[in-house]
Backbone as ProteinMPNN parsed JSONL, in Angstrom:
{"seq_chain_A": "WRFSKNIAPGKEFIRYLLGNRERYDEYIMSADAFNLPVYENLQNHPVLKTDPKYAALLDTKGVQYHCYGWPAPPSDKVQLITNSFIMPNMIAKAVTGTSTKDALTWAENEMKKVMAG", "coords_chain_A": {"N_chain_A": [[7.874, -13.857, -7.005], [8.58, -17.041, -6.878], [7.781, -19.478, -6.026], [5.792, -21.136, -6.943], [4.834, -24.02, -8.817], [3.329, -23.775, -10.945], [3.392, -21.457, -12.624], [2.78, -20.352, -15.203], [-0.02, -21.16, -15.638], [-1.07, -19.751, -13.451], [-0.579, -17.06, -14.101], [-2.132, -16.981, -16.379], [-4.688, -17.308, -15.249], [-4.904, -14.921, -13.767], [-4.859, -13.038, -15.86], [-7.226, -13.83, -17.11], [-9.157, -13.309, -15.098], [-8.807, -10.551, -14.511], [-8.754, -9.358, -16.979], [-11.121, -8.675, -18.196], [-13.675, -6.482, -17.785], [-16.415, -6.96, -17.167], [-16.372, -9.617, -16.271], [-14.685, -9.326, -14.078], [-16.226, -7.598, -12.501], [-18.351, -9.324, -11.924], [-17.029, -11.147, -10.321], [-16.4, -9.504, -8.111], [-19.006, -8.845, -7.254], [-20.029, -11.386, -6.611], [-18.674, -12.024, -4.324], [-19.68, -10.307, -2.506], [-18.502, -7.763, -2.141], [-16.238, -8.349, -0.693], [-13.791, -8.822, -1.948], [-13.204, -6.418, -3.127], [-10.948, -4.159, -4.236], [-9.171, -1.271, -2.929], [-9.222, 0.908, -4.926], [-9.192, 4.055, -6.462], [-10.732, 4.345, -8.802], [-12.696, 2.483, -8.421], [-14.391, 3.327, -6.48], [-17.08, 3.874, -6.721], [-18.275, 1.464, -7.278], [-20.839, -0.806, -8.326], [-21.443, -2.802, -6.389], [-21.221, -1.571, -3.947], [-23.586, -0.353, -3.558], [-25.374, -2.238, -2.878], [-25.971, -2.846, -0.272], [-26.84, -1.229, 2.746], [-24.782, -1.102, 4.633], [-22.478, -0.476, 3.322], [-22.5, 2.209, 2.854], [-20.785, 4.127, 3.984], [-18.53, 3.834, 2.484], [-18.974, 4.965, 0.086], [-18.732, 7.901, -1.951], [-16.141, 9.091, -1.252], [-14.411, 11.252, -1.742], [-11.234, 12.728, -1.976], [-10.026, 11.004, -0.227], [-7.126, 9.211, 0.442], [-5.629, 6.294, -0.701], [-3.614, 3.615, 0.388], [-1.166, 1.024, 0.099], [-0.48, -1.793, 2.289], [2.021, -1.078, 4.675], [2.849, 1.314, 3.592], [4.819, 4.246, 3.688], [6.651, 2.582, 2.465], [7.527, 0.319, -0.202], [5.191, -2.225, -1.35], [5.526, -5.524, 0.008], [6.401, -9.0, 0.554], [7.135, -9.36, 3.181], [5.943, -7.253, 4.586], [3.305, -7.984, 4.207], [3.338, -10.377, 5.634], [3.687, -9.405, 8.218], [1.207, -8.192, 8.559], [-0.485, -10.456, 8.303], [0.3, -11.886, 10.505], [-0.878, -10.763, 12.627], [0.281, -8.854, 14.293], [-0.123, -6.124, 14.9], [-2.908, -6.036, 15.875], [-2.515, -7.752, 18.082], [-0.688, -6.277, 19.562], [-2.292, -4.133, 20.344], [-4.18, -5.537, 21.848], [-2.548, -6.426, 23.94], [-1.934, -3.945, 25.086], [-4.374, -3.111, 26.098], [-4.984, -4.939, 27.994], [-3.456, -4.956, 30.286], [-0.653, -4.882, 29.816], [1.903, -2.452, 29.686], [1.689, 0.512, 27.655], [4.097, 1.295, 26.473], [5.603, -1.09, 26.677], [4.028, -2.793, 25.113], [4.265, -1.57, 22.608], [7.026, -1.844, 22.234], [7.237, -4.638, 22.158], [5.771, -5.157, 19.765], [7.342, -3.774, 17.899], [9.727, -5.262, 18.049], [8.8, -7.767, 17.144], [8.113, -7.12, 14.511], [10.606, -6.407, 13.527], [11.869, -8.891, 13.59], [10.457, -10.237, 11.578], [11.111, -8.636, 9.364], [13.823, -9.068, 9.243], [13.93, -11.563, 8.291]], "CA_chain_A": [[7.363, -15.062, -6.413], [8.993, -18.165, -7.692], [7.501, -20.686, -5.266], [4.783, -21.955, -7.603], [5.216, -24.897, -9.923], [2.325, -23.519, -11.979], [3.459, -20.02, -12.893], [2.046, -20.007, -16.433], [-1.467, -21.174, -15.397], [-1.4, -18.671, -12.519], [-0.635, -15.82, -14.876], [-3.296, -17.09, -17.264], [-5.862, -17.049, -14.423], [-4.948, -13.486, -13.466], [-5.288, -12.359, -17.093], [-8.633, -14.173, -17.303], [-9.981, -12.627, -14.104], [-8.687, -9.097, -14.561], [-8.71, -8.864, -18.352], [-12.457, -8.382, -18.7], [-14.349, -5.731, -16.716], [-17.658, -7.631, -16.772], [-15.996, -10.8, -15.485], [-14.146, -8.842, -12.81], [-17.363, -7.105, -11.724], [-19.077, -10.493, -11.433], [-16.191, -11.653, -9.229], [-16.601, -8.609, -6.964], [-20.391, -8.973, -6.794], [-20.252, -12.711, -6.028], [-18.047, -12.058, -3.001], [-20.327, -9.282, -1.678], [-17.53, -6.68, -1.929], [-15.093, -8.777, 0.106], [-12.574, -8.73, -2.749], [-13.144, -5.123, -3.805], [-9.741, -3.435, -3.825], [-9.381, 0.148, -2.642], [-8.738, 1.745, -6.013], [-10.045, 5.226, -6.631], [-11.696, 4.17, -9.888], [-13.731, 1.535, -8.005], [-15.107, 3.881, -5.328], [-18.522, 3.853, -6.959], [-18.622, 0.158, -7.837], [-22.234, -1.148, -8.015], [-21.585, -3.63, -5.195], [-21.317, -0.705, -2.772], [-24.978, 0.105, -3.44], [-26.214, -3.411, -2.626], [-26.253, -3.001, 1.15], [-26.604, 0.037, 3.454], [-23.546, -1.122, 5.423], [-21.392, 0.058, 2.505], [-22.721, 3.639, 2.609], [-19.606, 4.911, 4.383], [-17.481, 3.665, 1.484], [-19.331, 5.751, -1.088], [-18.433, 9.335, -1.91], [-14.954, 9.304, -0.423], [-13.507, 12.156, -2.455], [-10.139, 13.246, -1.173], [-9.409, 9.945, 0.564], [-5.957, 8.621, -0.204], [-5.494, 4.877, -0.399], [-2.228, 3.159, 0.395], [-0.934, -0.401, 0.36], [0.129, -2.085, 3.585], [3.42, -0.717, 4.814], [3.154, 2.597, 2.979], [5.304, 4.616, 2.362], [7.549, 1.581, 1.871], [6.853, -0.428, -1.269], [4.592, -3.48, -0.897], [6.454, -6.659, 0.022], [5.918, -10.185, 1.244], [7.384, -9.205, 4.619], [4.889, -6.386, 5.116], [2.097, -8.809, 4.238], [3.498, -11.326, 6.733], [3.409, -8.651, 9.447], [-0.248, -8.062, 8.628], [-1.095, -11.771, 8.507], [0.708, -12.403, 11.815], [-1.695, -10.059, 13.623], [1.142, -8.165, 15.252], [-0.761, -4.877, 15.354], [-4.014, -6.319, 16.793], [-1.996, -8.317, 19.333], [-0.105, -5.168, 20.312], [-3.403, -3.405, 20.969], [-4.729, -6.416, 22.884], [-1.636, -6.36, 25.081], [-2.021, -2.624, 25.712], [-5.644, -2.919, 26.813], [-5.198, -6.012, 28.976], [-2.507, -4.934, 31.389], [0.718, -4.558, 29.421], [2.04, -1.005, 29.499], [1.714, 0.921, 26.248], [5.487, 1.256, 26.019], [6.006, -2.49, 26.506], [3.288, -3.334, 23.967], [4.912, -1.023, 21.41], [8.345, -2.475, 22.113], [7.0, -6.01, 21.708], [5.385, -5.125, 18.349], [8.516, -3.37, 17.121], [10.642, -6.405, 17.989], [8.203, -8.789, 16.28], [8.235, -6.658, 13.122], [12.025, -6.492, 13.156], [12.144, -10.304, 13.307], [9.905, -10.534, 10.253], [11.876, -7.919, 8.338], [15.157, -9.674, 9.156], [13.79, -12.814, 7.536]], "C_chain_A": [[7.69, -16.217, -7.324], [8.687, -19.498, -6.992], [6.518, -21.619, -5.96], [5.389, -22.835, -8.689], [4.308, -24.644, -11.122], [2.265, -22.04, -12.332], [2.628, -19.647, -14.114], [0.53, -20.081, -16.228], [-1.912, -20.081, -14.423], [-1.525, -17.344, -13.23], [-1.842, -15.821, -15.806], [-4.578, -16.799, -16.49], [-6.001, -15.561, -14.11], [-5.398, -12.699, -14.688], [-6.771, -12.608, -17.354], [-9.517, -13.353, -16.365], [-9.976, -11.12, -14.291], [-8.78, -8.525, -15.963], [-10.047, -8.487, -18.936], [-13.25, -7.724, -17.582], [-15.623, -6.427, -16.247], [-17.373, -8.856, -15.904], [-15.49, -10.372, -14.103], [-15.271, -8.325, -11.917], [-18.176, -8.261, -11.148], [-18.341, -11.122, -10.239], [-16.401, -10.816, -7.964], [-18.0, -8.793, -6.386], [-20.608, -10.319, -6.092], [-19.661, -12.823, -4.625], [-18.601, -10.976, -2.079], [-19.332, -8.223, -1.215], [-16.301, -7.103, -1.13], [-13.782, -8.583, -0.646], [-12.457, -7.421, -3.513], [-11.897, -4.381, -3.339], [-10.029, -1.952, -3.64], [-8.719, 1.014, -3.707], [-9.724, 2.88, -6.22], [-11.093, 5.013, -7.718], [-12.776, 3.134, -9.567], [-14.552, 2.052, -6.822], [-16.618, 3.861, -5.507], [-18.956, 2.543, -7.607], [-20.053, -0.197, -7.424], [-22.413, -1.987, -6.75], [-21.753, -2.773, -3.937], [-22.728, -0.161, -2.569], [-25.919, -1.054, -3.111], [-26.61, -3.571, -1.166], [-25.949, -1.683, 1.856], [-25.307, 0.066, 4.258], [-22.36, -0.56, 4.651], [-21.487, 1.564, 2.294], [-21.493, 4.481, 2.944], [-18.488, 4.826, 3.356], [-17.761, 4.445, 0.205], [-18.935, 7.208, -0.876], [-17.271, 9.64, -0.96], [-13.941, 10.174, -1.149], [-12.448, 12.686, -1.496], [-9.456, 12.203, -0.309], [-8.238, 9.377, -0.226], [-5.826, 7.175, 0.252], [-4.04, 4.469, -0.51], [-2.188, 1.656, 0.623], [-0.39, -0.565, 1.775], [1.583, -1.639, 3.578], [3.806, 0.612, 4.209], [3.805, 3.501, 4.02], [6.327, 3.645, 1.771], [6.808, 0.86, 0.751], [6.247, -1.719, -0.723], [5.624, -4.61, -0.942], [5.823, -7.835, 0.749], [6.1, -10.058, 2.753], [6.326, -8.316, 5.27], [3.585, -7.174, 5.21], [2.163, -9.819, 5.374], [3.247, -10.644, 8.078], [1.908, -8.517, 9.637], [-0.888, -9.397, 8.985], [-0.718, -12.416, 9.835], [-0.028, -11.712, 12.956], [-0.865, -9.349, 14.685], [0.453, -6.91, 15.783], [-1.968, -5.149, 16.261], [-3.544, -6.905, 18.122], [-1.336, -7.252, 20.198], [-1.207, -4.41, 21.053], [-4.012, -4.245, 22.087], [-3.853, -6.402, 24.128], [-1.82, -5.045, 25.84], [-3.31, -2.44, 26.507], [-5.919, -4.015, 27.838], [-4.078, -6.103, 30.001], [-1.068, -4.647, 31.043], [0.815, -3.051, 29.238], [2.109, -0.69, 28.007], [3.125, 0.828, 25.692], [5.937, -0.181, 25.767], [5.294, -3.138, 25.315], [3.908, -2.854, 22.658], [6.272, -1.67, 21.171], [8.208, -3.904, 21.614], [6.695, -6.032, 20.21], [6.57, -4.752, 17.462], [9.483, -4.545, 16.964], [10.109, -7.519, 17.086], [8.34, -8.401, 14.81], [9.679, -6.725, 12.644], [12.416, -7.931, 12.837], [11.656, -10.676, 11.903], [10.757, -9.895, 9.17], [13.279, -8.506, 8.169], [15.121, -11.005, 8.404], [13.888, -13.991, 8.421]], "O_chain_A": [[7.133, -16.346, -8.414], [9.273, -20.526, -7.332], [6.425, -22.789, -5.591], [6.328, -22.442, -9.383], [4.499, -25.23, -12.187], [1.188, -21.444, -12.333], [1.842, -18.702, -14.05], [-0.164, -19.139, -16.611], [-3.012, -19.544, -14.556], [-2.468, -16.589, -12.992], [-2.493, -14.794, -15.996], [-5.466, -16.119, -17.004], [-7.099, -15.01, -14.183], [-6.225, -11.794, -14.575], [-7.49, -11.701, -17.771], [-10.512, -12.77, -16.796], [-11.027, -10.481, -14.236], [-8.878, -7.308, -16.118], [-10.108, -8.018, -20.073], [-13.475, -8.338, -16.539], [-15.886, -6.478, -15.046], [-18.065, -9.095, -14.914], [-15.829, -10.985, -13.09], [-15.275, -8.582, -10.713], [-18.638, -8.187, -10.009], [-18.965, -11.568, -9.277], [-16.561, -11.364, -6.873], [-18.164, -8.887, -5.169], [-21.306, -10.376, -5.08], [-20.116, -13.642, -3.827], [-18.063, -10.746, -0.996], [-19.32, -7.836, -0.046], [-15.406, -6.287, -0.912], [-12.771, -8.22, -0.045], [-11.677, -7.332, -4.461], [-11.8, -4.012, -2.169], [-11.029, -1.443, -4.146], [-7.779, 1.758, -3.426], [-10.938, 2.686, -6.159], [-12.231, 5.459, -7.569], [-13.685, 2.932, -10.372], [-15.323, 1.299, -6.227], [-17.355, 3.833, -4.521], [-19.899, 2.521, -8.398], [-20.449, 0.079, -6.291], [-23.453, -1.886, -6.1], [-22.368, -3.216, -2.966], [-23.027, 0.425, -1.529], [-27.135, -0.867, -3.069], [-27.503, -4.36, -0.856], [-24.91, -1.075, 1.598], [-24.781, 1.144, 4.537], [-21.345, -0.204, 5.25], [-20.635, 2.142, 1.619], [-21.202, 5.452, 2.245], [-17.586, 5.664, 3.357], [-16.891, 4.571, -0.657], [-18.823, 7.673, 0.258], [-17.432, 10.369, 0.019], [-12.749, 9.866, -1.167], [-12.742, 13.043, -0.355], [-8.414, 12.481, 0.284], [-8.355, 9.1, -1.419], [-5.905, 6.877, 1.444], [-3.322, 4.926, -1.399], [-3.074, 1.09, 1.263], [0.097, 0.388, 2.382], [2.288, -1.807, 2.583], [4.967, 1.012, 4.293], [3.353, 3.508, 5.165], [6.82, 3.88, 0.668], [5.578, 0.802, 0.764], [6.741, -2.256, 0.269], [6.485, -4.644, -1.822], [4.835, -7.682, 1.467], [5.299, -10.594, 3.52], [5.869, -8.597, 6.378], [2.846, -7.042, 6.186], [1.148, -10.092, 6.014], [2.658, -11.245, 8.977], [1.395, -8.705, 10.74], [-1.74, -9.461, 9.871], [-1.347, -13.39, 10.249], [0.181, -12.044, 14.123], [-1.272, -9.259, 15.843], [0.451, -6.668, 16.99], [-2.055, -4.546, 17.331], [-4.107, -6.593, 19.172], [-1.412, -7.311, 21.426], [-1.071, -4.088, 22.233], [-4.326, -3.721, 23.156], [-4.364, -6.37, 25.248], [-1.857, -5.026, 27.07], [-3.333, -1.692, 27.485], [-6.97, -4.017, 28.479], [-3.783, -7.179, 30.521], [-0.315, -4.203, 31.909], [-0.1, -2.436, 28.69], [2.532, -1.52, 27.203], [3.332, 0.342, 24.58], [6.582, -0.459, 24.756], [5.89, -3.939, 24.594], [4.06, -3.629, 21.714], [6.621, -2.002, 20.038], [8.969, -4.339, 20.749], [7.279, -6.821, 19.467], [6.774, -5.345, 16.403], [9.994, -4.791, 15.872], [10.873, -8.142, 16.349], [8.645, -9.242, 13.966], [9.943, -7.062, 11.489], [13.203, -8.173, 11.921], [12.358, -11.344, 11.145], [11.088, -10.537, 8.173], [13.853, -8.448, 7.082], [16.148, -11.502, 7.943], [13.792, -15.125, 7.952]]}, "name": "protein", "num_of_chains": 1, "seq": "WRFSKNIAPGKEFIRYLLGNRERYDEYIMSADAFNLPVYENLQNHPVLKTDPKYAALLDTKGVQYHCYGWPAPPSDKVQLITNSFIMPNMIAKAVTGTSTKDALTWAENEMKKVMAG"}
């Protein structure tokens, strides 16, 4: 990512946020688990015990976590596919009158456009 004019301060912020476990935990707690990544070593993070709605996220032994687009490596294009709501729109099409085949074809074509750049 070379689009920022503030690369050094950005890296400094990341080191600041992630370089201290207590600071990082405070960040997670302040966002009510919204920013809790799906890392195996964070499965029992204290924030998950703050509200019963998180109970399903506790004790997930054997669950494998993957980044968007897995098994492909993470990329900006995969993130763009996610942020463009292609998958939810495909499902919306399929349940509101578009045939399943046509909805799948539409989604495939949209993803190909993104991947082509």
